[in-house]
mmCIF file of C-alpha atoms and ligand atoms in Angstrom:
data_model
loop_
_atom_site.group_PDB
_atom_site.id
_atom_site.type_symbol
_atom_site.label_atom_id
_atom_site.label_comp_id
_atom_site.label_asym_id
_atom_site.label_seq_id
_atom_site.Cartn_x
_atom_site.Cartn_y
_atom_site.Cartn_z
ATOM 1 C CA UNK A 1 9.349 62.256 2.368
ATOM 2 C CA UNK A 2 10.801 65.323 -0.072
ATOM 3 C CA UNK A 3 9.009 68.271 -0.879
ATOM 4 C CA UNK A 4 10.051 70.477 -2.779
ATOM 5 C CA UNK A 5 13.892 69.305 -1.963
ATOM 6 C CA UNK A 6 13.376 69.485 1.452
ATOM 7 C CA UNK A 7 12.944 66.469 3.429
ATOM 8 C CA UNK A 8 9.674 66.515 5.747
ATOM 9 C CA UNK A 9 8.555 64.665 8.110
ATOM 10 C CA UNK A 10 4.669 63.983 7.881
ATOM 11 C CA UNK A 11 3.997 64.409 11.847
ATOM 12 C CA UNK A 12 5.641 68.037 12.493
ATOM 13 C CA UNK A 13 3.097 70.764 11.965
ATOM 14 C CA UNK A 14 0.444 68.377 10.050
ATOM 15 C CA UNK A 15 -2.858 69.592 9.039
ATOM 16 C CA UNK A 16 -4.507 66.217 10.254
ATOM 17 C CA UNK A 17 -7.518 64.503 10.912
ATOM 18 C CA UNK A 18 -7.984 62.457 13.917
ATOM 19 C CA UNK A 19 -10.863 59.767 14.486
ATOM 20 C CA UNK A 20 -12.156 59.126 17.639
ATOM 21 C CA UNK A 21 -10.240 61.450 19.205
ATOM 22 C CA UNK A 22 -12.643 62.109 22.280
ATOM 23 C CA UNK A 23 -10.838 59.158 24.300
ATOM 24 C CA UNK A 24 -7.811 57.117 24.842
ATOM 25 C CA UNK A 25 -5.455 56.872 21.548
ATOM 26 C CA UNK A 26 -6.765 59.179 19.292
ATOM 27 C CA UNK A 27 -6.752 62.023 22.630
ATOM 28 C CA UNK A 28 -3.258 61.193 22.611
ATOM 29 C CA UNK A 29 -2.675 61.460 19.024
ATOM 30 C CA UNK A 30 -4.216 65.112 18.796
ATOM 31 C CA UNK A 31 -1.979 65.835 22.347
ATOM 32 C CA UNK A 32 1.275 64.778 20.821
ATOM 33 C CA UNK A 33 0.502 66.543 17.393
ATOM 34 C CA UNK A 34 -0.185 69.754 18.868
ATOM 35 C CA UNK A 35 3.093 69.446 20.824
ATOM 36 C CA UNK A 36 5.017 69.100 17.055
ATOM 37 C CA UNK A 37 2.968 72.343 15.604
ATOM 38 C CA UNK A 38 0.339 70.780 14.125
ATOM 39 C CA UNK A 39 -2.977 71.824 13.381
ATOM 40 C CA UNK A 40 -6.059 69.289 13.929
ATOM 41 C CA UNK A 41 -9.417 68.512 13.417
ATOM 42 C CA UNK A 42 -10.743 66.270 16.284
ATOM 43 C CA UNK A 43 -13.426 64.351 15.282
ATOM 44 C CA UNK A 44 -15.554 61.789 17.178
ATOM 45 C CA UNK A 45 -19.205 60.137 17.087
ATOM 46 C CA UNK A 46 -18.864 62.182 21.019
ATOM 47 C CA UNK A 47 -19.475 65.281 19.930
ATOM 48 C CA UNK A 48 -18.633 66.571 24.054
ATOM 49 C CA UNK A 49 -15.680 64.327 23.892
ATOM 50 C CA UNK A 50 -13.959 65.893 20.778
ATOM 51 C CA UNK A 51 -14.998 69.332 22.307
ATOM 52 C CA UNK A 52 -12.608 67.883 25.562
ATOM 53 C CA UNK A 53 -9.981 67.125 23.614
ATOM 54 C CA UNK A 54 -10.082 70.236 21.472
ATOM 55 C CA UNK A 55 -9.625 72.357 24.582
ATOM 56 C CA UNK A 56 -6.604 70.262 25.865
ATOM 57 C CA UNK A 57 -5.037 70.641 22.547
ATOM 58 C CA UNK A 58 -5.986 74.418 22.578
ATOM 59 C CA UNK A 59 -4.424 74.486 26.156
ATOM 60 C CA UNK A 60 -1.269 73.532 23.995
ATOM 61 C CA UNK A 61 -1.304 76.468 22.378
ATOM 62 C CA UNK A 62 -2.449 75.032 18.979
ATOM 63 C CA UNK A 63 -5.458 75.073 16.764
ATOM 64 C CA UNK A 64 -8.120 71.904 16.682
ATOM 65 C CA UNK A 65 -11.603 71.724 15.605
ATOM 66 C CA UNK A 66 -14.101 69.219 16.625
ATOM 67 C CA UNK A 67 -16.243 67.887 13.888
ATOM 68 C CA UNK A 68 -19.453 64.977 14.725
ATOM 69 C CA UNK A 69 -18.247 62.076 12.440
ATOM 70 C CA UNK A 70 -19.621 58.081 12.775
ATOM 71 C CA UNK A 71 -16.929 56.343 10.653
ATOM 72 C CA UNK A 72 -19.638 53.139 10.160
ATOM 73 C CA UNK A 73 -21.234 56.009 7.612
ATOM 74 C CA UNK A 74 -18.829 56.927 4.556
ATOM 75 C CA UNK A 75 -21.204 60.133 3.706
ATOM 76 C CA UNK A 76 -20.144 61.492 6.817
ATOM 77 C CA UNK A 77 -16.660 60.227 6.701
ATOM 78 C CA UNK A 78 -16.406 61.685 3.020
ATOM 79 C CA UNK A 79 -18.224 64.851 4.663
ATOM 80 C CA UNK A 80 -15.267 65.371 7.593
ATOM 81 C CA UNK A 81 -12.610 65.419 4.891
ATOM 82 C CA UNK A 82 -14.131 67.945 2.805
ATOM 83 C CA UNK A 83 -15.109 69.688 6.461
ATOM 84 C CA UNK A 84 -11.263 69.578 7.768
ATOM 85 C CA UNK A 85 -10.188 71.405 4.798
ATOM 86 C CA UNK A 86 -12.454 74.503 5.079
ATOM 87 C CA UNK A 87 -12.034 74.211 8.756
ATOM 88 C CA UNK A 88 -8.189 73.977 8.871
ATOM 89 C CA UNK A 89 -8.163 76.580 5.395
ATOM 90 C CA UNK A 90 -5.048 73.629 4.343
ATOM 91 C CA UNK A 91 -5.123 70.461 2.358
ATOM 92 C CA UNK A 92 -5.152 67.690 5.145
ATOM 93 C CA UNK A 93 -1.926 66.232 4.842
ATOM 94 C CA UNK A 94 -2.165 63.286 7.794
ATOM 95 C CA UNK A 95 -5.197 61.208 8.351
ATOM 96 C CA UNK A 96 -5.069 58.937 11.745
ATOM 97 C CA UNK A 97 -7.831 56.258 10.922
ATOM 98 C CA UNK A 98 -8.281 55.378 14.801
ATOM 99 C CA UNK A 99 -12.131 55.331 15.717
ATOM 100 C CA UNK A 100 -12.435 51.522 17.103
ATOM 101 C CA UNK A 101 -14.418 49.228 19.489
ATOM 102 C CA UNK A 102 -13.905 46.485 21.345
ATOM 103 C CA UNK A 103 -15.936 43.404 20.825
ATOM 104 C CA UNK A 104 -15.704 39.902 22.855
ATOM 105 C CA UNK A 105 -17.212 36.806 22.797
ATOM 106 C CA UNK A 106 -17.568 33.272 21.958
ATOM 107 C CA UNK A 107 -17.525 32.533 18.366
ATOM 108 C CA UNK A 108 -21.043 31.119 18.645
ATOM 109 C CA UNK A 109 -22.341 33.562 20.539
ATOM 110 C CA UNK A 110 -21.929 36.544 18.342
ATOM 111 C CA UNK A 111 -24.938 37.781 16.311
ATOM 112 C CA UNK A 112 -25.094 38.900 12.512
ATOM 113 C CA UNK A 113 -25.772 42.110 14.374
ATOM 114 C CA UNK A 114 -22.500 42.040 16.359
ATOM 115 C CA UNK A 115 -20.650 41.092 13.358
ATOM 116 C CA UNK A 116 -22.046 43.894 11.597
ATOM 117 C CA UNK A 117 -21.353 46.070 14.113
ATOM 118 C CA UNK A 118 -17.629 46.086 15.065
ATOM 119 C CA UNK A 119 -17.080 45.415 10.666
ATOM 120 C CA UNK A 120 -19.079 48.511 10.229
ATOM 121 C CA UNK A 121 -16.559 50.497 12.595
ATOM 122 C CA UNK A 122 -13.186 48.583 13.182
ATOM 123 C CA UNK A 123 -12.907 47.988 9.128
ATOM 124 C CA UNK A 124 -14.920 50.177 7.030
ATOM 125 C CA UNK A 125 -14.324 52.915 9.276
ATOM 126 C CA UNK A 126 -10.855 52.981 8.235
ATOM 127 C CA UNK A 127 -11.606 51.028 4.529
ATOM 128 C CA UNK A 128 -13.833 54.583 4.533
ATOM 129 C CA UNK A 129 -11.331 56.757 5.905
ATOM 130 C CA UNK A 130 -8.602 55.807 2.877
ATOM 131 C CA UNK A 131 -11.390 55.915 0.270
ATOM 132 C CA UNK A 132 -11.735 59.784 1.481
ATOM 133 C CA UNK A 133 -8.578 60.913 1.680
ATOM 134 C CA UNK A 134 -5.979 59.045 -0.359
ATOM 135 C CA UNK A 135 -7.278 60.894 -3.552
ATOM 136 C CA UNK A 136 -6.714 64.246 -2.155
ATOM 137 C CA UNK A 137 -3.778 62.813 -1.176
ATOM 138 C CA UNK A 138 -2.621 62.056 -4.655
ATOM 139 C CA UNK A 139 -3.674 65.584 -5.855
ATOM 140 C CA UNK A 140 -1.302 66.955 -3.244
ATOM 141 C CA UNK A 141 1.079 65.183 -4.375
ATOM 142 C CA UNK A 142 2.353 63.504 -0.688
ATOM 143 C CA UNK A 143 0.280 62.268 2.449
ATOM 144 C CA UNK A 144 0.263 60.284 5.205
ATOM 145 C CA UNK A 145 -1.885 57.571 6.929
ATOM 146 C CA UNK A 146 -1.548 55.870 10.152
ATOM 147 C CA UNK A 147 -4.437 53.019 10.747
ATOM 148 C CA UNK A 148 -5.222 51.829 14.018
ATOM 149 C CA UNK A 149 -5.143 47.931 14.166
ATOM 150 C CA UNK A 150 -4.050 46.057 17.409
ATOM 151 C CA UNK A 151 -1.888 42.938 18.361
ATOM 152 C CA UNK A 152 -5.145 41.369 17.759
ATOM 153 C CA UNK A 153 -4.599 41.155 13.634
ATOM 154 C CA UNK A 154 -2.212 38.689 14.188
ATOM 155 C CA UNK A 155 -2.589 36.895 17.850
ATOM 156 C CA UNK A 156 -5.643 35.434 17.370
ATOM 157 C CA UNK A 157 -6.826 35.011 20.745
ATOM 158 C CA UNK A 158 -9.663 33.059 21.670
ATOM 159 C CA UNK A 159 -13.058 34.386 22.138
ATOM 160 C CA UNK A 160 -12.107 37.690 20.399
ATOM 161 C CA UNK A 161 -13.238 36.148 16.832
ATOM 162 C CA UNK A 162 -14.612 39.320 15.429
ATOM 163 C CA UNK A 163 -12.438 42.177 17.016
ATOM 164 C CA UNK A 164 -9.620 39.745 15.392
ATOM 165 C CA UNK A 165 -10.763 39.825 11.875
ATOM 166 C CA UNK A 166 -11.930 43.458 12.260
ATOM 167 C CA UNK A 167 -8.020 43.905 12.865
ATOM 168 C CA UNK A 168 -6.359 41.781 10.534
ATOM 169 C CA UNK A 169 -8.509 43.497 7.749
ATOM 170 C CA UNK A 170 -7.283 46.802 9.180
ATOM 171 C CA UNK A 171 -3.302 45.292 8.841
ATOM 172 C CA UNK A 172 -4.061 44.024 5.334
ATOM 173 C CA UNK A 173 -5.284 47.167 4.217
ATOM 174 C CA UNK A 174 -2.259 48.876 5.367
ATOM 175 C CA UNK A 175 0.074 46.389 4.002
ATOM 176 C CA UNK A 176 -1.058 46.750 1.101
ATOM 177 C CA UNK A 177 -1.468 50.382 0.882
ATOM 178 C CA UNK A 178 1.771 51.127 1.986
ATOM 179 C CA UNK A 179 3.146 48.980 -1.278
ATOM 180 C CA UNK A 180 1.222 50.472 -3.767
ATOM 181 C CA UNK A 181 1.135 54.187 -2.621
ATOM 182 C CA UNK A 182 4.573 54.298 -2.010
ATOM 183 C CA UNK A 183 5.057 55.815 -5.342
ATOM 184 C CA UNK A 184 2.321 58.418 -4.682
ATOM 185 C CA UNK A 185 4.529 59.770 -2.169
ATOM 186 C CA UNK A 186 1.929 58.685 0.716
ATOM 187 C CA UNK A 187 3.489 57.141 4.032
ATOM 188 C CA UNK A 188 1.347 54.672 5.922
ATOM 189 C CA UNK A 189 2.113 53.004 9.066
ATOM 190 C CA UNK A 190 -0.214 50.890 11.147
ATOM 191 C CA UNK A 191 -0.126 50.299 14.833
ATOM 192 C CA UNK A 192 -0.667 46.900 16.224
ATOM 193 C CA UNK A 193 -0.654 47.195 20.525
ATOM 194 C CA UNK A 194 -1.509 44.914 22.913
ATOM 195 C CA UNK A 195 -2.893 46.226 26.098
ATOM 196 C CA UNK A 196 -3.802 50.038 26.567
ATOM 197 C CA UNK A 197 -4.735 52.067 29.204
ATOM 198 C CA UNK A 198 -8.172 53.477 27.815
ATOM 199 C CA UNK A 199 -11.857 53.145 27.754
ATOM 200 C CA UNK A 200 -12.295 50.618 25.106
ATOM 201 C CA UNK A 201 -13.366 48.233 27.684
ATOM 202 C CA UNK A 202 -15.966 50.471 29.047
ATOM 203 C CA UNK A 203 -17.022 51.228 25.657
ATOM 204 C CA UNK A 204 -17.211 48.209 24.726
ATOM 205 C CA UNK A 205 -18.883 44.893 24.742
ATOM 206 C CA UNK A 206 -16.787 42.047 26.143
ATOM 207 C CA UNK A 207 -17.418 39.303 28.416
ATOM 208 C CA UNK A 208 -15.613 39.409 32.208
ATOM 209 C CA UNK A 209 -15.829 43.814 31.678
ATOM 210 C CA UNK A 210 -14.175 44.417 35.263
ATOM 211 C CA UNK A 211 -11.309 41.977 35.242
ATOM 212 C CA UNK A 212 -10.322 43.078 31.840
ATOM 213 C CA UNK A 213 -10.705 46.765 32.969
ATOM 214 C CA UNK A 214 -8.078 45.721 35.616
ATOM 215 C CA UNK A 215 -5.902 43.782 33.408
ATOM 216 C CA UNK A 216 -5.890 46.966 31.100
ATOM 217 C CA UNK A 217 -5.155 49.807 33.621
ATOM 218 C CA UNK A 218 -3.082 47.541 35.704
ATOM 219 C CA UNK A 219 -1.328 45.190 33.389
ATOM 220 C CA UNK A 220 -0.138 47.082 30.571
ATOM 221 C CA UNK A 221 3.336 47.950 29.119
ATOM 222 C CA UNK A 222 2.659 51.221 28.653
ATOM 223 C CA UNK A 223 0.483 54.529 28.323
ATOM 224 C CA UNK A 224 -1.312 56.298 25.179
ATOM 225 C CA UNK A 225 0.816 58.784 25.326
ATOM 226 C CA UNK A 226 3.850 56.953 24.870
ATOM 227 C CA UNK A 227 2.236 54.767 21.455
ATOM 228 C CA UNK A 228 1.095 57.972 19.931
ATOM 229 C CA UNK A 229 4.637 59.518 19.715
ATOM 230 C CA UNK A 230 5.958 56.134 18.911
ATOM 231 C CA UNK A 231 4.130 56.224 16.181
ATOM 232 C CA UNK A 232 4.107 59.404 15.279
ATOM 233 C CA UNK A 233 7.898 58.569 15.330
ATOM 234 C CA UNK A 234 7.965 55.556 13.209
ATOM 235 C CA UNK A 235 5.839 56.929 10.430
ATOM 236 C CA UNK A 236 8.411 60.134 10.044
ATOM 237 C CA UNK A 237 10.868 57.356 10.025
ATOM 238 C CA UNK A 238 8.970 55.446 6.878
ATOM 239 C CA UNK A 239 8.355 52.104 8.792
ATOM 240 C CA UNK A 240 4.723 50.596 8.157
ATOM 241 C CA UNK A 241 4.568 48.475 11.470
ATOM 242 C CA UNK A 242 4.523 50.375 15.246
ATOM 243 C CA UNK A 243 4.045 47.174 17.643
ATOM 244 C CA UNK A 244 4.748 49.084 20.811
ATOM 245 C CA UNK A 245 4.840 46.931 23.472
ATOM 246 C CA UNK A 246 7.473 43.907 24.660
ATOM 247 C CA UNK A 247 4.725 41.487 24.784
ATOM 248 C CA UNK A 248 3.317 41.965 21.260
ATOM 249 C CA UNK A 249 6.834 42.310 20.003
ATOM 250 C CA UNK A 250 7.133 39.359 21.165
ATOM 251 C CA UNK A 251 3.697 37.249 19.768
ATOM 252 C CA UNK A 252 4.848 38.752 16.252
ATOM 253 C CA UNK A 253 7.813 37.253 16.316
ATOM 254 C CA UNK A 254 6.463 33.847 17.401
ATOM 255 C CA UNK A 255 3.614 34.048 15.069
ATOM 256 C CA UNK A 256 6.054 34.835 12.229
ATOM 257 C CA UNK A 257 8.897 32.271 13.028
ATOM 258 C CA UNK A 258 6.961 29.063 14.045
ATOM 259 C CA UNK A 259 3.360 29.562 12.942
ATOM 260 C CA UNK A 260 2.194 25.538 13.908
ATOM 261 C CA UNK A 261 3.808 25.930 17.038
ATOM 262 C CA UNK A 262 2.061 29.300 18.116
ATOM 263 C CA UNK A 263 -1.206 28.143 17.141
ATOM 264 C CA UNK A 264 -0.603 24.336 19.456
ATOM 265 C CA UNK A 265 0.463 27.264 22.245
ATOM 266 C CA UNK A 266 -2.665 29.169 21.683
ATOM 267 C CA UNK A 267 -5.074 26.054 21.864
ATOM 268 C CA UNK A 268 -3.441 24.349 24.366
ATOM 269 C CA UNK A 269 -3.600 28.225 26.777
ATOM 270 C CA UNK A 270 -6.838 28.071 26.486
ATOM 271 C CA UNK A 271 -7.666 25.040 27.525
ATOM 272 C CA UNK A 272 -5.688 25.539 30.080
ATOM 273 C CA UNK A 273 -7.559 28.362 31.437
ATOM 274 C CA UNK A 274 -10.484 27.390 30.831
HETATM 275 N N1 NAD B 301 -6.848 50.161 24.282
HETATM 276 C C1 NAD B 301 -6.327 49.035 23.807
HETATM 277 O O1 NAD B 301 -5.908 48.144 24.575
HETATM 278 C C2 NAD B 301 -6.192 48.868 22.319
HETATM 279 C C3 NAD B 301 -5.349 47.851 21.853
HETATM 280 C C4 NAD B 301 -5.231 47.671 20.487
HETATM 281 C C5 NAD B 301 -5.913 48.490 19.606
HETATM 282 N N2 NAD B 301 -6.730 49.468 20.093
HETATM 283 C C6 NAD B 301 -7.459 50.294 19.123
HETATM 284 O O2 NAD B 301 -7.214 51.662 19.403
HETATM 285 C C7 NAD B 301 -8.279 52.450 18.838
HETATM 286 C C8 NAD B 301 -8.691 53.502 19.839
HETATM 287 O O3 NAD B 301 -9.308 52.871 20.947
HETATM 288 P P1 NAD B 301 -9.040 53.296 22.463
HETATM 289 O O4 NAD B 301 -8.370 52.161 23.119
HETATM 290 O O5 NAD B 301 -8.445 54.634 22.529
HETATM 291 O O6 NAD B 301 -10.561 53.277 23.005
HETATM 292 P P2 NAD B 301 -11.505 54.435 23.591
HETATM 293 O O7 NAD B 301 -12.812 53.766 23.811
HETATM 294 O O8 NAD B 301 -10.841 55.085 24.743
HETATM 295 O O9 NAD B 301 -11.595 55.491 22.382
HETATM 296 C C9 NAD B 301 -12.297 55.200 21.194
HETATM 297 C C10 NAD B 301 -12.982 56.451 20.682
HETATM 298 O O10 NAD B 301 -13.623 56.108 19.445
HETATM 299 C C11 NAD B 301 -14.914 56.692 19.448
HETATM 300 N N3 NAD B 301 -15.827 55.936 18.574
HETATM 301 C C12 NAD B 301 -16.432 54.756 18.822
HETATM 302 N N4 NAD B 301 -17.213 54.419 17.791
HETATM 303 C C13 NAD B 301 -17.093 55.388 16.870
HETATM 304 C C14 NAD B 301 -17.655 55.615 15.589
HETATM 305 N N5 NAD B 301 -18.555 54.766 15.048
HETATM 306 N N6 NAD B 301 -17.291 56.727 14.910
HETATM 307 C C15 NAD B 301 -16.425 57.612 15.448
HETATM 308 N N7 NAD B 301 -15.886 57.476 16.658
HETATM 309 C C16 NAD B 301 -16.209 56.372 17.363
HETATM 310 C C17 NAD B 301 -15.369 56.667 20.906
HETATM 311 O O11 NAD B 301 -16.402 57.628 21.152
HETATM 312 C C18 NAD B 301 -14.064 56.983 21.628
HETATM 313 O O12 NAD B 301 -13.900 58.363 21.813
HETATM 314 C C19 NAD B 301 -9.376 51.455 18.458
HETATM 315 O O13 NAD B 301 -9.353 51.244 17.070
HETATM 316 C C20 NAD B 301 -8.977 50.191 19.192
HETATM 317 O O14 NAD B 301 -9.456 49.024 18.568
HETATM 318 C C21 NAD B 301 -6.882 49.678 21.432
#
């Protein structure tokens, strides 16, 4: 991105916003911004958990805030943005849309409610999240948005029906985004892991909760540490996809290059397992 001439890079010493940044990904998000002299307001539906991850940032030697904020509700969505900029005393210039939960189940099994539920956070948190701050964006004149999706917008796995869709809406959003406010001088990149080391299963509601704890904390490709800075990385960099790890790298490419063939290997997995 240029500014004024000079070329900037949207994750070194942003004024951002960070959702759900009590746990996991968005902790690590407001940790590797304050390491690149950023400024940033912390918010979670956890009130005590943005408070926790304030103070580590503050142990950084930077400024955060924590601000209350359910993404399901845009009032309070559109009420953190106008928040973070009398907070922060700066336009926001980086918006992380990462609040999420994790929802499993059989297709038939999941209620209107549950439905409802992980639409009302995994999608219109974020849907809410660009409504909010892409026009101040535009007034500013540049701006930057990283949504957080998951492997799951394009793998399609079994028994994750809703979580899936929640995702894919998130990618399609970004997609899209990044094409039509390129022009607007606004940089968006979406990240789309596999497995991560955080609570989401504990938070959660998913079938089999301990052996997909272990799988998570034992079987993953890498930490929330290392995907924030990746993709902290790859937005400065302009590229609208971060899929972190070797194992979604490499269902991406499958899903991409032989569509048919991935979906016979899904089906036939399954079965398999089952
Ligand atoms: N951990 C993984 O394996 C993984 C993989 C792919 C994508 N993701 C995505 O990463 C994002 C972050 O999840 P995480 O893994 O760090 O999980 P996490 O449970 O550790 O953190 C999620 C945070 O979001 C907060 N939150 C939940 N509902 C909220 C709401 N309505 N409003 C505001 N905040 C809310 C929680 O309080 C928590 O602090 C999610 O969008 C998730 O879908 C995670």
């Amino acid at each position: 991105m240029k500014l004024f001439g000079k070329k900037v890079k949207p994750s070194q010493k942003a004024f951002a916003v960070v959702t759900g940044a009590g746990s996991g990904i968005g902790r690590s998000f407001a940790l590797e911004l304050a390491k690149r002299g950023g400024t940033i307001v912390c918010s979670d539906i956890n009130l005590d958990a943005a408070k926790e991850t304030v103070a580590l940032v503050e142990a950084l030697g930077a400024k955060a805030f924590a601000v209350q904020c359910d993404v399901a509700k845009e009032e309070q969505v559109n009420q953190l943005a106008e928040q973070a900029e009398q907070l922060m005393q700066s336009a926001v210039t980086l918006v992380i849309n990462n609040a999420g939960i994790g929802l499993g189940g059989k297709f038939d099994e999941m209620s209107s409610e549950d439905w409802k539920w992980c639409m009302d956070i995994n999608l219109w948190g974020v849907i809410y999240g660009c409504r909010a701050f892409v026009p101040k964006f535009k007034q500013l004149g540049h701006g930057a948005i990283i949504n957080v999706a998951s492997a799951a917008s394009f793998t399609a796995a079994p028994e994750m029906t809703v979580y899936n869709v929640s995702k894919a809406g998130v990618r399609a959003l970004s997609e899209t985004l990044s094409a039509e406010l390129r022009k607007s001088n606004i940089k968006v990149n979406v990240l789309c892991p596999t497995l991560v080391p955080t609570n989401i299963i504990k938070n959660g509601k998913v079938p089999h909760k301990g052996l997909l704890d272990y799988a998570l904390t034992n079987l993953a490709f890498t930490t929330s540490d290392k995907v924030a800075k990746l993709t902290l990385d790859r937005l400065d960099k302009g590229e609208l996809y971060t899929i972190p790890q070797i194992d979604a790298k490499l269902f991406w490419l499958m899903k991409r290059t032989a569509p048919n063939l991935y979906a016979k290997f899904l089906g036939t997995s399954y079965r398999l397992m089952k």
